[in-house]
Coordinates of C-alpha atoms and ligand atoms in Angstrom, one line a residue:
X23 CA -21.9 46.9 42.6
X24 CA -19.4 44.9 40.8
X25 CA -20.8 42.5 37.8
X26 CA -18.5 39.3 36.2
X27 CA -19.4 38.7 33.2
X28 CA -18.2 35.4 31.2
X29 CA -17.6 35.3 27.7
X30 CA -16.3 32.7 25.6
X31 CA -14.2 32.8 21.9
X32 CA -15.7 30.8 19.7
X33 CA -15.2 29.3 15.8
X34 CA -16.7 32.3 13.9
X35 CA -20.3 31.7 12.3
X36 CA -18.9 31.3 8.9
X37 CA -16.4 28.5 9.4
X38 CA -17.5 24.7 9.0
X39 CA -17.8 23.3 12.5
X40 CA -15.7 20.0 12.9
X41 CA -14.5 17.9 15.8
X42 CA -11.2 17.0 15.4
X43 CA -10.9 13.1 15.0
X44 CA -7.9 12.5 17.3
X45 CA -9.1 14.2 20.2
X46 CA -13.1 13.7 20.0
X47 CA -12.9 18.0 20.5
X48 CA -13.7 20.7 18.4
X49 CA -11.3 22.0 15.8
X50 CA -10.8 25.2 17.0
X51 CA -8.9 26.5 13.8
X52 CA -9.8 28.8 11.8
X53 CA -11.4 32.5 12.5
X54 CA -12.5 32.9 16.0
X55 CA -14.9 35.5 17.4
X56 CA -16.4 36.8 21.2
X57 CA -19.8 34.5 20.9
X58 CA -22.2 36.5 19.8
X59 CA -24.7 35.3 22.4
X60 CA -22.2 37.2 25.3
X61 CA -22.1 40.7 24.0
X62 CA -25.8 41.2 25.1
X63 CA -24.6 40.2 28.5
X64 CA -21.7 42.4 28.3
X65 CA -24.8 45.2 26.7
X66 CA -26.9 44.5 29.8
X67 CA -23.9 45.3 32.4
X68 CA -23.3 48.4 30.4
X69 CA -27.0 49.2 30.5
X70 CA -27.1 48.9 34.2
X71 CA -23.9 51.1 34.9
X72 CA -25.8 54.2 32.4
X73 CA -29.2 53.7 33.9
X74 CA -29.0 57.1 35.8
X75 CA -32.7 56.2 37.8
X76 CA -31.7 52.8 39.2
X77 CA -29.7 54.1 42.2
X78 CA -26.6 52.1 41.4
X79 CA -23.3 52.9 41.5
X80 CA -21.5 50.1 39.3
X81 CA -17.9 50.0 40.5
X82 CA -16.7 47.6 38.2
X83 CA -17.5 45.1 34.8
X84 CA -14.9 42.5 34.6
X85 CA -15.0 40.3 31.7
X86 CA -14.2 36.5 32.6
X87 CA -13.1 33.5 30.4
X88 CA -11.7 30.6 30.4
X89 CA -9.8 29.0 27.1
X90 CA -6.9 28.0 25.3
X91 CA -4.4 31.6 24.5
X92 CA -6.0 33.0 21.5
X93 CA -9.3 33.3 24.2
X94 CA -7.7 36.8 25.4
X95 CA -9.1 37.8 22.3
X96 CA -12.7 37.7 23.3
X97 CA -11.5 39.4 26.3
X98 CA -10.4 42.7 24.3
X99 CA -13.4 42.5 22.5
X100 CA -15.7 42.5 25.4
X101 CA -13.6 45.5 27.6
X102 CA -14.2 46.6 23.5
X103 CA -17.5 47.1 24.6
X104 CA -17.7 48.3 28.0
X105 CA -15.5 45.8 30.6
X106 CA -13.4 47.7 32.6
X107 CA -10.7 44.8 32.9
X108 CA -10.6 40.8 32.3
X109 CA -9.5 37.7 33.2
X110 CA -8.1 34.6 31.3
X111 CA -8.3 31.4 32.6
X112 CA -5.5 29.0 30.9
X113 CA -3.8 26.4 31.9
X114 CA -3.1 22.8 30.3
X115 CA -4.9 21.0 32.8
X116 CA -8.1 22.5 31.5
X117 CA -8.0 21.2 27.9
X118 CA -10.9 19.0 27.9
X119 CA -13.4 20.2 30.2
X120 CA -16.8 19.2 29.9
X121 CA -20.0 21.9 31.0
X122 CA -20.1 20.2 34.4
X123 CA -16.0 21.1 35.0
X124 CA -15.9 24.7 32.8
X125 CA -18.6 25.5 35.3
X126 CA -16.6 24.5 38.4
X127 CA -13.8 26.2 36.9
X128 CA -15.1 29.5 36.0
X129 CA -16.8 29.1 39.4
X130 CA -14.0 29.5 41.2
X131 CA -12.6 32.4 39.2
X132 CA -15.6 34.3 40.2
X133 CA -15.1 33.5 44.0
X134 CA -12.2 35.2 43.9
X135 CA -13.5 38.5 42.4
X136 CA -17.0 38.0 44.6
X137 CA -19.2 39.6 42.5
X138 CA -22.6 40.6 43.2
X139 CA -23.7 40.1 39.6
X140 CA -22.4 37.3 37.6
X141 CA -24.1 38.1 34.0
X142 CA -23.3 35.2 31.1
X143 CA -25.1 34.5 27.7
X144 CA -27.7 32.4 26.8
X145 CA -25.6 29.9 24.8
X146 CA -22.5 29.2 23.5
X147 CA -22.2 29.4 19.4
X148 CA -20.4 25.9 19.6
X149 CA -21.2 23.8 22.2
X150 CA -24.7 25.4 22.5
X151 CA -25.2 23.6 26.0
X152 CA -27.3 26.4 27.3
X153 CA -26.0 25.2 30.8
X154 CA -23.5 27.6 32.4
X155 CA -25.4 29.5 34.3
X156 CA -27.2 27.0 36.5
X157 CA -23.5 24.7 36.9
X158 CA -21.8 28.0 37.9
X159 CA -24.6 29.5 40.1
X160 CA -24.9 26.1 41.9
X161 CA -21.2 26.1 42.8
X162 CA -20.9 29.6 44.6
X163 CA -24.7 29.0 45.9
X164 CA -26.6 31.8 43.9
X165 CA -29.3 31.9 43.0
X166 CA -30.0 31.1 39.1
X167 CA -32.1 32.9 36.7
X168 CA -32.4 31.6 32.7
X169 CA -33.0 33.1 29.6
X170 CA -33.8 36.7 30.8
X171 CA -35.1 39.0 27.9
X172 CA -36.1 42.2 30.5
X173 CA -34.4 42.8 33.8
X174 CA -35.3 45.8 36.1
X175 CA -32.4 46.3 38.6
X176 CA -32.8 48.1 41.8
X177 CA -29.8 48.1 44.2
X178 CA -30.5 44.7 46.1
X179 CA -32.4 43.2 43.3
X180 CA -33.9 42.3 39.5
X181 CA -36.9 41.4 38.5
X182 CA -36.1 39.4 35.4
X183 CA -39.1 38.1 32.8
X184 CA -37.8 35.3 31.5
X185 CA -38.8 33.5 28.2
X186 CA -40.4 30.1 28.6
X187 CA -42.0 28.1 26.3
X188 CA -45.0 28.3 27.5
X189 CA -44.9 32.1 27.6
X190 CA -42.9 34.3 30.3
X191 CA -42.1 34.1 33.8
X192 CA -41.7 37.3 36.0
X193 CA -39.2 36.7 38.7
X194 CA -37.3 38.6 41.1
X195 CA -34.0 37.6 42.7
X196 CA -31.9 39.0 45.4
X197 CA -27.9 39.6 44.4
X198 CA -26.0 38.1 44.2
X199 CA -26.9 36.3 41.7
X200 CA -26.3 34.9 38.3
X201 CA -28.4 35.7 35.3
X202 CA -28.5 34.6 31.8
X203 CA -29.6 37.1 29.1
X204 CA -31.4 36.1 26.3
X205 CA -30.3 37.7 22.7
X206 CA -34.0 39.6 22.9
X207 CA -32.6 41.3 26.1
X208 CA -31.6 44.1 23.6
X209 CA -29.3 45.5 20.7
X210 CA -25.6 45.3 21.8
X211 CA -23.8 48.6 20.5
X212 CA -20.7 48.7 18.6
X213 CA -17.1 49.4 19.9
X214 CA -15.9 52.4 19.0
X215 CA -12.5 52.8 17.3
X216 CA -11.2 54.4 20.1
X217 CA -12.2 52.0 22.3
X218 CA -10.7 48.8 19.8
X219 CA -7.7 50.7 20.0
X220 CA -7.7 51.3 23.5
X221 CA -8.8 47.3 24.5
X222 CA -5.0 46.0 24.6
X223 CA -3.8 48.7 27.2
X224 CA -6.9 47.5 30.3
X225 CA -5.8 45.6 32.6
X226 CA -6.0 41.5 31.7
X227 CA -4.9 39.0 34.4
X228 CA -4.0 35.8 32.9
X229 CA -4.5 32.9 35.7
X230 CA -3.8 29.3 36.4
X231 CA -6.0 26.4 37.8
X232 CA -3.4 26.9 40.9
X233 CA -4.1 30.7 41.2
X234 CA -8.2 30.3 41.7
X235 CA -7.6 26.8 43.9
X236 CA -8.8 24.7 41.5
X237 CA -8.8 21.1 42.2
X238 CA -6.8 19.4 39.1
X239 CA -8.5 16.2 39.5
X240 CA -12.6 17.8 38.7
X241 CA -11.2 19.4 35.2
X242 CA -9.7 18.3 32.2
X243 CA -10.7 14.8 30.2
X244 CA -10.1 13.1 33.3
X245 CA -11.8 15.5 35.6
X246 CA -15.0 15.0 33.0
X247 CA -17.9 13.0 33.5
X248 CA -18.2 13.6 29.7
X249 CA -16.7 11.9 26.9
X250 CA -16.9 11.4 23.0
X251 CA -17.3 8.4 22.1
X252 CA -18.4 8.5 18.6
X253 CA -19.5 11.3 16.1
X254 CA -20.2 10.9 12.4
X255 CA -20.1 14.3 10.5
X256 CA -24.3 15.3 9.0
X257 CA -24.8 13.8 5.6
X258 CA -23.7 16.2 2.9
X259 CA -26.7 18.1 1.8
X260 CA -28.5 17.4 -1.6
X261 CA -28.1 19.9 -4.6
X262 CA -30.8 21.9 -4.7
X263 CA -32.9 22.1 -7.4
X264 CA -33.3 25.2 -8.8
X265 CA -36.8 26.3 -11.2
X266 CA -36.1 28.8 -13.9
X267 CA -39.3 31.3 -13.9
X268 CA -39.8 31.9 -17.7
X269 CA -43.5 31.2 -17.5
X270 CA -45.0 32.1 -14.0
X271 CA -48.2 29.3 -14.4
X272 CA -45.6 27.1 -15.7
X273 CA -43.2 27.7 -12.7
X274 CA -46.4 27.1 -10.0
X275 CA -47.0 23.7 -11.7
X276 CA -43.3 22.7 -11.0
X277 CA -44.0 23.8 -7.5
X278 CA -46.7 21.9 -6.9
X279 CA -45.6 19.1 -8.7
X280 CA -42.4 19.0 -6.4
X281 CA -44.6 19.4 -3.2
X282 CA -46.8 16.3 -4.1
X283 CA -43.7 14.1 -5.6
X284 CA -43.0 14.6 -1.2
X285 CA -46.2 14.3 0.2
X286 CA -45.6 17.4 1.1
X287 CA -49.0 18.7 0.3
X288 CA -52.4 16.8 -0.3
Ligands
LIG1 C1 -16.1 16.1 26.3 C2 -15.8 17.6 26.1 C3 -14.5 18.1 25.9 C4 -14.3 19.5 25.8 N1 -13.1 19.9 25.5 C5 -12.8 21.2 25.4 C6 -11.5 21.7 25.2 O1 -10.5 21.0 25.1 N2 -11.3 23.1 25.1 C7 -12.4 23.9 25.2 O2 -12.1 25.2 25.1 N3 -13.6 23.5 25.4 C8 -13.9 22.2 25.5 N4 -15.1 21.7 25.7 C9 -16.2 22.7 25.7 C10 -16.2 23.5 27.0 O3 -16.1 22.7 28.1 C11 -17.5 24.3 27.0 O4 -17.0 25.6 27.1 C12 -18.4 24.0 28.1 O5 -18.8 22.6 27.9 C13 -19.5 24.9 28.2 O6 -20.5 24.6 27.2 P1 -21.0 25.6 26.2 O7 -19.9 26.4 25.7 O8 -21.9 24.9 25.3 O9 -21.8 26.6 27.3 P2 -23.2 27.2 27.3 O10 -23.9 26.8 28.6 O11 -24.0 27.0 26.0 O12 -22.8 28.7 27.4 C14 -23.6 29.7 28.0 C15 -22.7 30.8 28.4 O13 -21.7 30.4 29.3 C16 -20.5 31.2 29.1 N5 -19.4 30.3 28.8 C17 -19.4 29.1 28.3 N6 -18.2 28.6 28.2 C18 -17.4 29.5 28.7 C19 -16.0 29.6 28.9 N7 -15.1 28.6 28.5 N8 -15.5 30.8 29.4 C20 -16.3 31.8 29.8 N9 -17.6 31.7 29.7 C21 -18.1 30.6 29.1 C22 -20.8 32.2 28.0 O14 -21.3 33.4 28.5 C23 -22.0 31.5 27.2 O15 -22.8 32.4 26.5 C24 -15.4 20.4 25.8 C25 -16.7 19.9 26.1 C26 -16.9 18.5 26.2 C27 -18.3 18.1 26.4

């Protein structure tokens, strides 16, 4: 079996999210990281290449991306964990994407490496469209499974519970196929040193949209359906305020006070 599984470098959780004015984009500056979201993905693959009773002989985990150069570092992070090689995806004509051309991009990096597994997170930790999956799926005509938080893989097959809103869904699909994980899926380990050293010597083809055959006119701002047209940063937040506790009956008063000032409480 050979599983693709896309990841994506992101703006690390501690630096201010901004778009950039001039472009309507996201300021990429700043500390990057491999979203957080992907390594259960990458945990998942992993878990299905060690699961001794499933019958499986996993040939292959290939990490897949798609982003601007400093991307190839969520690539060494994710063969960090477990990929045996990855691919980058970069090329100007790119810069711009929306979901619907990402998807038909990544899309036709994963024809090329056919896999019978394409595994992905649940969301990105920046653009957060939850939407990958189903864009990507519908392009190379697999079947599409969302927000998995169990999957029980047999060697044509997974039966996936999914988390709904409404509770959980039990459903089985036939590979290949392309599943979102969840982050309850389970606890993604930790590279070991050995293997952070080791990251920068696996294999890692860099590709252009020519290489994969993608069509220059469905990617980039003008391949886009989507564009910015205005965006207007949150209001700054108020000071808190903060309630000394010298006098504990005192302190509940304040409280309470506070709450009813609100309407917060009746
Ligand atoms: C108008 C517009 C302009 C944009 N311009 C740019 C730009 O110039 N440069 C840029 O880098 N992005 C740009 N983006 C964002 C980029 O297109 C997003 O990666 C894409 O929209 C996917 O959305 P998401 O990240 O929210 O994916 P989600 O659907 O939330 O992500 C789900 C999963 O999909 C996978 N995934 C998502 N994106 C990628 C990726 N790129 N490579 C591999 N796996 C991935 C990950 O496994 C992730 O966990 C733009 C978006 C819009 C709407």
């Amino acid at each position: 079996m050979k599983i693709c599984v896309l990841v994506k470098e992101v703006p690390d959780a501690a630096v201010d999210k901004r778009i950039d004015p001039a472009t309507g984009r996201l300021d990429r500056s700043g500390e990057t990281n491999l979203n957080p979201y992907d390594t259960h993905a990458i945990e998942a693959a992993m878990q299905i290449r060690e699961d001794e009773g499933n019958g499986i002989e996993v040939g292959e985990i290939v990490a897949v991306t798609m982003g601007p150069s400093g991307a190839e570092r969520a690539l060494h992070k994710a063969v960090s964990l477990g990929a045996d090689r990855s691919i980058h995806l970069s090329d100007d004509t790119l810069a711009g994407s929306d979901v619907a051309a990402t998807g038909y991009a990544l899309a036709k990096v994963l024809e090329s490496e056919n896999p019978d597994l394409v595994l992905l997170g649940q969301q990105s930790d920046d653009g957060e469209c939850y939407t990958i999956g189903a864009v990507v799926a519908d392009h190379l005509k697999m079947p599409s499974v969302t927000q998995v938080v169990k999957m029980v893989v047999t060697a044509g097959n997974a039966k996936c519970e999914r988390q709904a809103e409404y509770g959980y869904d039990t459903v089985q699909v036939d590979f290949p196929a392309v599943i979102s994980v969840g982050d309850a899926i389970n606890e993604p380990r930790y590279p070991s040193l050995k293997a952070i050293m080791g990251a920068k010597k696996k294999q890692l083809d860099v590709k252009s949209a020519g290489d994969v055959g993608i069509d220059a006119g469905r990617v980039g701002t003008d391949g886009s359906k989507v564009s910015c047209g205005d965006f207007k940063a949150p209001p700054a937040k108020a000071a808190g305020q903060i309630i000394e506790d010298e006098d504990t009956n005192d302190t509940v008063a304040q409280i309470v006070a506070w709450l009813e000032e609100r309407k917060l409480i009746a």
